[in-house]
C-alpha positions as a Python dict, from the first residue, in 0.01 Angstrom:
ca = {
    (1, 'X'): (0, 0, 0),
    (2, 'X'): (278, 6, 236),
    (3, 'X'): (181, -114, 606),
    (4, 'X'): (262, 189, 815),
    (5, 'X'): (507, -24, 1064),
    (6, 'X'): (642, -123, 742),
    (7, 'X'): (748, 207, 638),
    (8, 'X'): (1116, 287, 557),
    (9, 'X'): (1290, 570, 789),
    (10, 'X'): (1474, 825, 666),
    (11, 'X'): (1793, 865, 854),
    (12, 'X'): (1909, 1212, 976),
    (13, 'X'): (2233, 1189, 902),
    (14, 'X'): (2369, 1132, 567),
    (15, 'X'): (2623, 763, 571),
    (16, 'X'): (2917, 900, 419),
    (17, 'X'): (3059, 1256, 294),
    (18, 'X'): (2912, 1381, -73),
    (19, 'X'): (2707, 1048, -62),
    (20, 'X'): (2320, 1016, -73),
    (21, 'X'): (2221, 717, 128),
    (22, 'X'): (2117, 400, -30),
    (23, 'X'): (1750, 403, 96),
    (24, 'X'): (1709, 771, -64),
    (25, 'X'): (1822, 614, -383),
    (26, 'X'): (1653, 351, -402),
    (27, 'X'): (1282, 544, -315),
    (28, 'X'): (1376, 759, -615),
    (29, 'X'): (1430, 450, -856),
    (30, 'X'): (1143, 328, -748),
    (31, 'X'): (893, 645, -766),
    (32, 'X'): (842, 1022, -736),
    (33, 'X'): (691, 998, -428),
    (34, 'X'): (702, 794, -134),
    (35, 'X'): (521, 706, 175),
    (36, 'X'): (802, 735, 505),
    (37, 'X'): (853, 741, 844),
    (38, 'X'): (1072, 1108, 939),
    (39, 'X'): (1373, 1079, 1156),
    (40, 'X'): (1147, 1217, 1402),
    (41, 'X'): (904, 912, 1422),
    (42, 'X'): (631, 1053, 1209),
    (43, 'X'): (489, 963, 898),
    (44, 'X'): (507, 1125, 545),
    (45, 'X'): (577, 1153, 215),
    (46, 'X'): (896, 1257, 40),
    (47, 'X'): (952, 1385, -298),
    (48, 'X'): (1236, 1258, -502),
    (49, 'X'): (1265, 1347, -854),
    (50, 'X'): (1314, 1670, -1014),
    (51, 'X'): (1012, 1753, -1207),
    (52, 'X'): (778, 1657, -906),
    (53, 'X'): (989, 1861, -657),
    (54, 'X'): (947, 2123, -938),
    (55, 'X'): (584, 2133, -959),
    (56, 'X'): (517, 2118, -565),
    (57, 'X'): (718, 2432, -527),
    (58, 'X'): (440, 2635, -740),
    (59, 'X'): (198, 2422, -625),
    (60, 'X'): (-70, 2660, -381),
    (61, 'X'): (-204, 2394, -205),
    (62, 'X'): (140, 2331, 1),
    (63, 'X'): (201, 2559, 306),
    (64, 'X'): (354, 2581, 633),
    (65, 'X'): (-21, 2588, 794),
    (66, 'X'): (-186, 2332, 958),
    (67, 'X'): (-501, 2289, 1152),
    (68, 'X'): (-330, 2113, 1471),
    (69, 'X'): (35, 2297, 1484),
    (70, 'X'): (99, 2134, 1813),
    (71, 'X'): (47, 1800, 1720),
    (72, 'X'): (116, 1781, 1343),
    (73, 'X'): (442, 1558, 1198),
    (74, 'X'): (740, 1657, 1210),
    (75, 'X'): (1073, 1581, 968),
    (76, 'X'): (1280, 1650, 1298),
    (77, 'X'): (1315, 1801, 1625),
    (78, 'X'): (1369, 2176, 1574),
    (79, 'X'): (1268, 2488, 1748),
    (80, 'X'): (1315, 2698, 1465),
    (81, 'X'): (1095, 2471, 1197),
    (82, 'X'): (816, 2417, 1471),
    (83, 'X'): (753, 2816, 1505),
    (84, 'X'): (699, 2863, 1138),
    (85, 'X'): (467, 2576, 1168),
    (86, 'X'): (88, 2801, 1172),
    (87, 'X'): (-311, 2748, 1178),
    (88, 'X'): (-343, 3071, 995),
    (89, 'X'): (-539, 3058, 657),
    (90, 'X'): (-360, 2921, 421),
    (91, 'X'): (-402, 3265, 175),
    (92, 'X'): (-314, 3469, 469),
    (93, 'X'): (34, 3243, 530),
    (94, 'X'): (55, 3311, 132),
    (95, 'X'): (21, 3678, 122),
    (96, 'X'): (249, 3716, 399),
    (97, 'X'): (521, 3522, 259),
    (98, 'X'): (487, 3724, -61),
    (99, 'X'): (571, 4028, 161),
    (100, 'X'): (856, 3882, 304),
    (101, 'X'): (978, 3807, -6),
    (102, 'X'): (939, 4139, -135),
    (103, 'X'): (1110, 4314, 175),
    (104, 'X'): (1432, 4023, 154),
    (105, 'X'): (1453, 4127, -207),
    (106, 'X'): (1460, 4460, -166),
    (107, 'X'): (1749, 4381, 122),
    (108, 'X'): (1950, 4123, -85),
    (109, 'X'): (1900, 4288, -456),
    (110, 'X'): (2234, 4182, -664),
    (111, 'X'): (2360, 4524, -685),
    (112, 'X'): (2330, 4589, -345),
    (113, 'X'): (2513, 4258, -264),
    (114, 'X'): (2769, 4342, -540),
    (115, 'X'): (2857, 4675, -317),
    (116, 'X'): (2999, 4482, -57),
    (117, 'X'): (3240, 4232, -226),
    (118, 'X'): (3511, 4420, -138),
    (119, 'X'): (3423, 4366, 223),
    (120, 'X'): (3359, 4008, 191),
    (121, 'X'): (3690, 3984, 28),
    (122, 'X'): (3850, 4186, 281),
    (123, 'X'): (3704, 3984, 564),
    (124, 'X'): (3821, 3633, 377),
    (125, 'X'): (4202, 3760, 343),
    (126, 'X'): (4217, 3862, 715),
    (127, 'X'): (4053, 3516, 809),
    (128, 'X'): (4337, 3355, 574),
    (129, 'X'): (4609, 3580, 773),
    (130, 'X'): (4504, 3443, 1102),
    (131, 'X'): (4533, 3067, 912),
    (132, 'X'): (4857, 3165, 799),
    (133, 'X'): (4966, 3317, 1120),
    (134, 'X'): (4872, 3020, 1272),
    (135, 'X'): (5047, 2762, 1070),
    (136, 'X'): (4971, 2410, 908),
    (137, 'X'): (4761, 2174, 941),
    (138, 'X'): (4461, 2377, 965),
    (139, 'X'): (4091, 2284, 1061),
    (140, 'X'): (3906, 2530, 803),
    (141, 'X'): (3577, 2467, 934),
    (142, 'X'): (3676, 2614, 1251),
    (143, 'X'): (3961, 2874, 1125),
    (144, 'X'): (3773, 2979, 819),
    (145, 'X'): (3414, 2882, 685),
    (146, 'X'): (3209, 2944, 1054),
    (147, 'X'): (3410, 3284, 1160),
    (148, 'X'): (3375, 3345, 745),
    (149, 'X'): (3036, 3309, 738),
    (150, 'X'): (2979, 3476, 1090),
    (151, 'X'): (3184, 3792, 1044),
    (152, 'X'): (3013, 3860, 643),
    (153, 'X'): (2705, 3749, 722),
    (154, 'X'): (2663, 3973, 1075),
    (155, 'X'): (2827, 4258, 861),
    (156, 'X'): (2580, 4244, 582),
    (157, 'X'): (2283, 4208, 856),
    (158, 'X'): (2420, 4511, 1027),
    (159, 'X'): (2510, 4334, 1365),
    (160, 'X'): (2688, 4573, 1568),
    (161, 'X'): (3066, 4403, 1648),
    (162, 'X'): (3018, 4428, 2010),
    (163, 'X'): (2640, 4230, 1980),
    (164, 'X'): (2792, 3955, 1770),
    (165, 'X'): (2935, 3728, 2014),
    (166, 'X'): (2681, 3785, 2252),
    (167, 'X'): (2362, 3713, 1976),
    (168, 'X'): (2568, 3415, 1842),
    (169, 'X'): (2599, 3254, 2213),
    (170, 'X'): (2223, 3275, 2268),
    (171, 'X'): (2131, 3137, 1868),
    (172, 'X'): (2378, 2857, 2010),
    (173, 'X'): (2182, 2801, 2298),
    (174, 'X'): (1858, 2796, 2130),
    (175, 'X'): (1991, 2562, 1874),
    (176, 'X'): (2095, 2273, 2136),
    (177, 'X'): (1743, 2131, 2146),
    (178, 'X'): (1834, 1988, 1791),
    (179, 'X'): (2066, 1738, 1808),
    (180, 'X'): (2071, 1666, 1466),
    (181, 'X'): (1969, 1228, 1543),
    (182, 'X'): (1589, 1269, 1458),
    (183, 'X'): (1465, 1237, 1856),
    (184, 'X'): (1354, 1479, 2084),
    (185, 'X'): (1614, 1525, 2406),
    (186, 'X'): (1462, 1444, 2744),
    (187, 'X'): (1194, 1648, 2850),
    (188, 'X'): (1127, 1835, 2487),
    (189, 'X'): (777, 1813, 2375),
    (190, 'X'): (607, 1836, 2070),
    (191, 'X'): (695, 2192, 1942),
    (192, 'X'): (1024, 2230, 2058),
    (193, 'X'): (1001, 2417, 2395),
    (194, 'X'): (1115, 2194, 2704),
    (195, 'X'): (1052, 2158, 3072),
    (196, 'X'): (1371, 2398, 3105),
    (197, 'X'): (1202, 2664, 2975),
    (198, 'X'): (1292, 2670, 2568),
    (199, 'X'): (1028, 2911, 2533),
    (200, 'X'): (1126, 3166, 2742),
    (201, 'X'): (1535, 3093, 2536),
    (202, 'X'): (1397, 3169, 2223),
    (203, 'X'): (1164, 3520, 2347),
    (204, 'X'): (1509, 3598, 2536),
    (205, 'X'): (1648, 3563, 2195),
    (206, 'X'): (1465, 3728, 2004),
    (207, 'X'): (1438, 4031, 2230),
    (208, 'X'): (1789, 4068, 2260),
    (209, 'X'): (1772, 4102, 1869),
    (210, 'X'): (1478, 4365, 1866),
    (211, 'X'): (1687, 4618, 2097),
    (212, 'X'): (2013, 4576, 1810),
    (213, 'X'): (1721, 4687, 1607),
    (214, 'X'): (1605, 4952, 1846),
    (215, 'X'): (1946, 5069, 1859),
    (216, 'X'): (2029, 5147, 1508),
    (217, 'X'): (1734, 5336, 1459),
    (218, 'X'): (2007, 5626, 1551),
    (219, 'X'): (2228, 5493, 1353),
    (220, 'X'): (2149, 5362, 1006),
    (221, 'X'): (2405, 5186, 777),
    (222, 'X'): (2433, 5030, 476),
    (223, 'X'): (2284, 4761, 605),
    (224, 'X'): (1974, 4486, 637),
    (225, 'X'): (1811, 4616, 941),
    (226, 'X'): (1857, 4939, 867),
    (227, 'X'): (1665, 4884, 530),
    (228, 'X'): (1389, 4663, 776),
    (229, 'X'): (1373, 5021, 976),
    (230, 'X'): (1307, 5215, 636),
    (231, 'X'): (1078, 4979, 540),
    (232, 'X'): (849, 5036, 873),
    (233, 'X'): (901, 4745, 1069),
    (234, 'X'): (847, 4709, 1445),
    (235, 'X'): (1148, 4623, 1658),
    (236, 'X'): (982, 4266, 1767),
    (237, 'X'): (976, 4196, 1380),
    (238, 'X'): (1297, 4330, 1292),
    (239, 'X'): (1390, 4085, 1554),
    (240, 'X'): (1276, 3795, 1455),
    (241, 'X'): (1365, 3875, 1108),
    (242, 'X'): (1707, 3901, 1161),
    (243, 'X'): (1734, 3593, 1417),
    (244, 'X'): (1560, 3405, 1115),
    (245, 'X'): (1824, 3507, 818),
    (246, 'X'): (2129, 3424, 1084),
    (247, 'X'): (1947, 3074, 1149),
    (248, 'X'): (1892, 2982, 795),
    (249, 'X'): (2193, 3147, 676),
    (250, 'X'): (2516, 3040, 897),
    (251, 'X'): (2473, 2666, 856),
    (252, 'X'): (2426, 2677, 458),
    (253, 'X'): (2714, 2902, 425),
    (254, 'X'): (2960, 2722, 603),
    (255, 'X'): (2872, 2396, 485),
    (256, 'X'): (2884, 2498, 123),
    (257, 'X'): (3229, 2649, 189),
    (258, 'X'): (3356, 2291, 347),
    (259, 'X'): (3182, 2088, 71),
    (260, 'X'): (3321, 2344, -233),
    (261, 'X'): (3676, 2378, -99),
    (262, 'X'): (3683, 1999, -58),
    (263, 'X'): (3533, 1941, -369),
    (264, 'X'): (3770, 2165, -554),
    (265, 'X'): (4053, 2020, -372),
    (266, 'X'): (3996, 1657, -498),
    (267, 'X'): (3905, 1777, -843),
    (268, 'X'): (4209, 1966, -937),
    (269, 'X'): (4202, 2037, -1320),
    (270, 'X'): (3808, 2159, -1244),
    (271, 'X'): (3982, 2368, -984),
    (272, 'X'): (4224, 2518, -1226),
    (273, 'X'): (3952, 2604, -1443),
    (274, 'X'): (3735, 2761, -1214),
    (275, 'X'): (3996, 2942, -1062),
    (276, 'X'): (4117, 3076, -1466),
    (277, 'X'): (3816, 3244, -1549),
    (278, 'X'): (3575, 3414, -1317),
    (279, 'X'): (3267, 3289, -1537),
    (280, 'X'): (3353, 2917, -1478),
    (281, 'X'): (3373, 3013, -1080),
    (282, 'X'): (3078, 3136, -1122),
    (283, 'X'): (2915, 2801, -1268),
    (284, 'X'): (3168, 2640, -1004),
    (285, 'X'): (2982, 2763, -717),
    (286, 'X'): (2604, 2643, -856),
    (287, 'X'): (2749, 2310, -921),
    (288, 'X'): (2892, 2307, -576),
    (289, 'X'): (2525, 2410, -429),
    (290, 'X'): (2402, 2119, -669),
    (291, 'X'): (2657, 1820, -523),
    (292, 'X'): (2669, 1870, -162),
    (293, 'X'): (2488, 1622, -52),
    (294, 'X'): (2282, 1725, 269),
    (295, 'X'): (2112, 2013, 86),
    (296, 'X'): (1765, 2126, 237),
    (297, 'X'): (1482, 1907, 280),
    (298, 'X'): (1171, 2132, 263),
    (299, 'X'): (891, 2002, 507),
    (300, 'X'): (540, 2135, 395),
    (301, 'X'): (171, 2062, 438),
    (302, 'X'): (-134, 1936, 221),
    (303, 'X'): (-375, 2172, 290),
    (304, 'X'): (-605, 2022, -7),
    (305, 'X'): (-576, 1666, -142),
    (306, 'X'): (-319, 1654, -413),
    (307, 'X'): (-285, 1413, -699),
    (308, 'X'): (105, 1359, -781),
    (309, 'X'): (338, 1056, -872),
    (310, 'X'): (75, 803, -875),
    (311, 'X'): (-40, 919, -526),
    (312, 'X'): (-305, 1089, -327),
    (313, 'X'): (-133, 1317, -59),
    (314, 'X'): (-408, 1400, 215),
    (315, 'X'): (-462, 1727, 376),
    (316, 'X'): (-281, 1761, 683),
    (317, 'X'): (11, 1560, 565),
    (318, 'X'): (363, 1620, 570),
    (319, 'X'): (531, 1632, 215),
    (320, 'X'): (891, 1648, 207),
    (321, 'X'): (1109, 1832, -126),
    (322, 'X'): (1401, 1661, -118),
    (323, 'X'): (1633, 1872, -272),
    (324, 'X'): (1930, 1672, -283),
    (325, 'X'): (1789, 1399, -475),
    (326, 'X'): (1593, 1613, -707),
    (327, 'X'): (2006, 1722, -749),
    (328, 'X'): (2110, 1422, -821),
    (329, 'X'): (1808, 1298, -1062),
    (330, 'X'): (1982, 1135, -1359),
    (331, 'X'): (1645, 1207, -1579),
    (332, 'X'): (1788, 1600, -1561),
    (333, 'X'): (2159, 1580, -1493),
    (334, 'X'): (2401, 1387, -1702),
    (335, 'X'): (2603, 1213, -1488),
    (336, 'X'): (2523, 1360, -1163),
    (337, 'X'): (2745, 1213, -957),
    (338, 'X'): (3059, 1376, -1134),
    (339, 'X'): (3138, 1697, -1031),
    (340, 'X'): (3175, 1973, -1392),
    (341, 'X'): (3241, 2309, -1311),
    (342, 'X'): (3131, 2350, -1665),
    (343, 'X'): (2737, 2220, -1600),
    (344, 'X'): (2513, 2405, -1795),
    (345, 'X'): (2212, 2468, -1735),
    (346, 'X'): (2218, 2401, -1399),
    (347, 'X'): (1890, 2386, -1286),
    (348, 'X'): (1929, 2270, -917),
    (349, 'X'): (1681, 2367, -647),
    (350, 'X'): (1930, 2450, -344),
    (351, 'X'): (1768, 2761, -352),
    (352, 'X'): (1461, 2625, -415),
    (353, 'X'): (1217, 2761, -720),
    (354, 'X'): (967, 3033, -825),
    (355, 'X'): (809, 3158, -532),
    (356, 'X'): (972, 3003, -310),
    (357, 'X'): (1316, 3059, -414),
    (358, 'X'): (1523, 3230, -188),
    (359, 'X'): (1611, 3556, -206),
    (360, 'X'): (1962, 3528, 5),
    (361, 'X'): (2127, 3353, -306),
    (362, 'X'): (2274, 3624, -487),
    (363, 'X'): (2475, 3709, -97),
    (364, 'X'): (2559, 3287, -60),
    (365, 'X'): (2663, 3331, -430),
    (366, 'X'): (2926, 3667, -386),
    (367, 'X'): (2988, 3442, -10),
    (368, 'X'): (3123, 3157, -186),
    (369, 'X'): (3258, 3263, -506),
    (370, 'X'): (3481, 3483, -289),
    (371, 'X'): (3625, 3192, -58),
    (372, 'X'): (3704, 3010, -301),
    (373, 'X'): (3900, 3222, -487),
    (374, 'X'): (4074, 3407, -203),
    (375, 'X'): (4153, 3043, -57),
    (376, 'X'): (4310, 2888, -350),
    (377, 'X'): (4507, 3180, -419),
    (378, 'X'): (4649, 3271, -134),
    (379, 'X'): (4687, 2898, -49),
    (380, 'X'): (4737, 2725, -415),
    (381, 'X'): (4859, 2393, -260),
    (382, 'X'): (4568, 2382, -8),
    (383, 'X'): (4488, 1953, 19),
    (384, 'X'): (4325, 1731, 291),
    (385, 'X'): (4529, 1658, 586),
    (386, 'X'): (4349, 1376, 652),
    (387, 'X'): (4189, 1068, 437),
    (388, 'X'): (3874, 1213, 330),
    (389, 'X'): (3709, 883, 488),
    (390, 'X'): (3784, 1016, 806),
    (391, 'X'): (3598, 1318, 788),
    (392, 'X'): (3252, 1355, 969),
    (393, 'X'): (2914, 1542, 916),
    (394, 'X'): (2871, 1843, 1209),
    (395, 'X'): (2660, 1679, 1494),
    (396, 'X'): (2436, 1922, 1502),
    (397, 'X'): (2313, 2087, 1761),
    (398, 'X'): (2541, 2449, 1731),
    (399, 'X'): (2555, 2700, 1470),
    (400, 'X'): (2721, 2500, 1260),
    (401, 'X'): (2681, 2282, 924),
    (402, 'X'): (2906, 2118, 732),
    (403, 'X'): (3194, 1905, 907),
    (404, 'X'): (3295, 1868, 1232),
    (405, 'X'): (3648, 1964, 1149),
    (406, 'X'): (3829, 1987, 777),
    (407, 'X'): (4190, 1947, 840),
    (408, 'X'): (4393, 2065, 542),
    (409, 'X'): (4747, 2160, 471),
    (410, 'X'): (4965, 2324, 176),
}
């Protein structure tokens, strides 16, 4: 057994763009599961092949729960993971994740997703106007896939206009205590909050979100929190609810709209094909979700002793489903590394699996297929700017994912 000053870190950052570091590699040639240390300085175990990652994502016994919240390990420094982190009973953290899922589904159903692609389209040609207006070179990160993803992603929410800039600047705020390098910033202690007063940020926060709520009980739309106010929820909840879906939703859109546009930029005859036939878009976005590297890893905890990989995983420890490996596993992609618009099946876990798949992906799905094809049409030429060497992972520490900038011309 490994020596625990012996163990290898994981790095926070990814070394280059579309690549999986060399250490992550080399943990899943060498097993499915593996003893670390976390960016954050703790130790636990990550999961790196498909059909393990598979089996822990039906498997009961992981949870967010643990019997010491405050002081159990952490992948990284985040105020958002450390409040899902609970001591509730592991059934009762079950059952109420079952109910969330029902009330997302009901929220994010296809066909109610499908009844606003003419708005999504609508709001990706007048973000292409205003990169058009603006003239080339432009940084599409900034001039397309965060106002993008802002603008569809309040709209299908049901974020008033006038609230969006205002909720958006206090998620920022909230968001700074993660600085994306694995280490806590001075004065942040276990759990996120901070001598500066983090905690009362993120109640500030989410109250600011409950009275949108409160407000559009007058009102109701054909929209998420309206649907959350049919469904009985209290304005705290419908406020935490929503500041949850803009969290886990802003960064993964945006970054999959860098990644795809850049990947369908470099590949141009699987661009042409994608952009021929509106079936191969559609397997052009999952394969996209597949190869960006930098996909989620899911932290969970033992709260049993499991038997997987050749290993005993204790209770209380940290497991990590490493998505972008299990992605990448050559034992259930053929040549995973290449990017084929025409992959099928496509069994990748960005959205994770079974229960714990998420119920947001048929609104990423309409997000993406749509900026794709809107950008490529309207701008058929669209190329880097810039070597694709020079191009850098987002810092972290804003509502942002992807790059820090994606110059491109036509």
């Amino acid at each position: 057994m490994t020596n625990a000053a012996e163990l290898p870190t994981l790095e926070a950052e990814q070394p280059a763009i579309l690549t999986l570091s060399q250490l992550r590699l080399d943990l899943q040639a060498k097993a499915p599961v593996c003893r670390i240390r976390t960016p954050a300085g703790d130790e636990g175990w990550i999961v790196t092949r498909h059909a393990e990652v598979k089996a822990l994502l039906q498997d009961d016994r992981l949870a967010r729960t643990h019997a010491d919240p405050e002081n159990a390990p952490r992948y990284i420094r985040n105020p958002m993971l450390d409040m899902l982190i609970t001591d509730a009973d592991p059934q009762e953290e079950r059952e109420s994740h079952e109910a969330k899922r029902v009330l997302y589904t009901q929220s994010f159903a296809a066909r109610k997703v499908l009844d606003h692609r003419s708005r999504v389209d609508a709001i990706a040609e007048q973000r292409i106007d205003a990169i058009l207006d603006k003239g080339r070179p432009a940084d599409l990160h900034a001039d397309f896939s965060m106002p993008y993803s802002q603008q569809a992603l309040c709209d299908m929410i049901g974020i008033p206009p006038e609230d969006r800039e205002e909720l958006l600047a206090r998620m920022d705020g909230a968001r700074e205590v993660d600085r994306g390098d694995g280490g806590a910033p001075d004065g942040q202690e276990r759990g996120g909050q901070d001598a500066s007063g983090d905690d009362d940020g993120m109640a500030a926060l989410f109250g600011y979100a409950a009275r949108i709520g409160a407000r559009k009980r007058g009102e109701p739309t054909d929209d998420v929190i309206s649907r959350f106010i049919e469904s009985g929820l209290s304005d705290d909840e419908i406020g935490l609810h929503t500041v949850t879906l803009l969290f886990t939703g802003l960064a993964g859109v945006a970054s999959h709209i860098d990644f795809g546009t850049l990947l369908l930029a470099t590949n141009p005859k699987q661009r042409a094909a994608a952009m021929d036939d509106p079936e191969i878009m559609a397997r052009a976005v999952d394969e996209v979700l597949r190869a960006t590297v930098g996909s989620p890893v899911l932290p969970r905890y033992a709260h049993e002793d499991i038997e997987i990989g050749g290993e005993t995983i204790r209770t209380g420890d940290l497991v990590l489903l490493d998505f972008s490996l299990a992605n990448f596993d050559p034992r259930v992609f053929d040549r995973p590394g290449e990017f084929d618009v025409s992959r099928t099946p496509n069994p990748h876990f960005t959205f994770g699996h079974g229960m714990r798949h998420c119920t947001g992906a048929p609104l990423v799905r309409i997000l993406l297929q749509s900026a794709y094809t809107k950008l490529f049409d309207r701008l058929p030429g669209l190329r880097l700017a810039v070597p694709q060497e020079e191009l850098r992972p987002h810092p972290g520490g804003r509502l942002a994912g992807g790059l820090a900038e994606l110059p491109m011309t036509w």
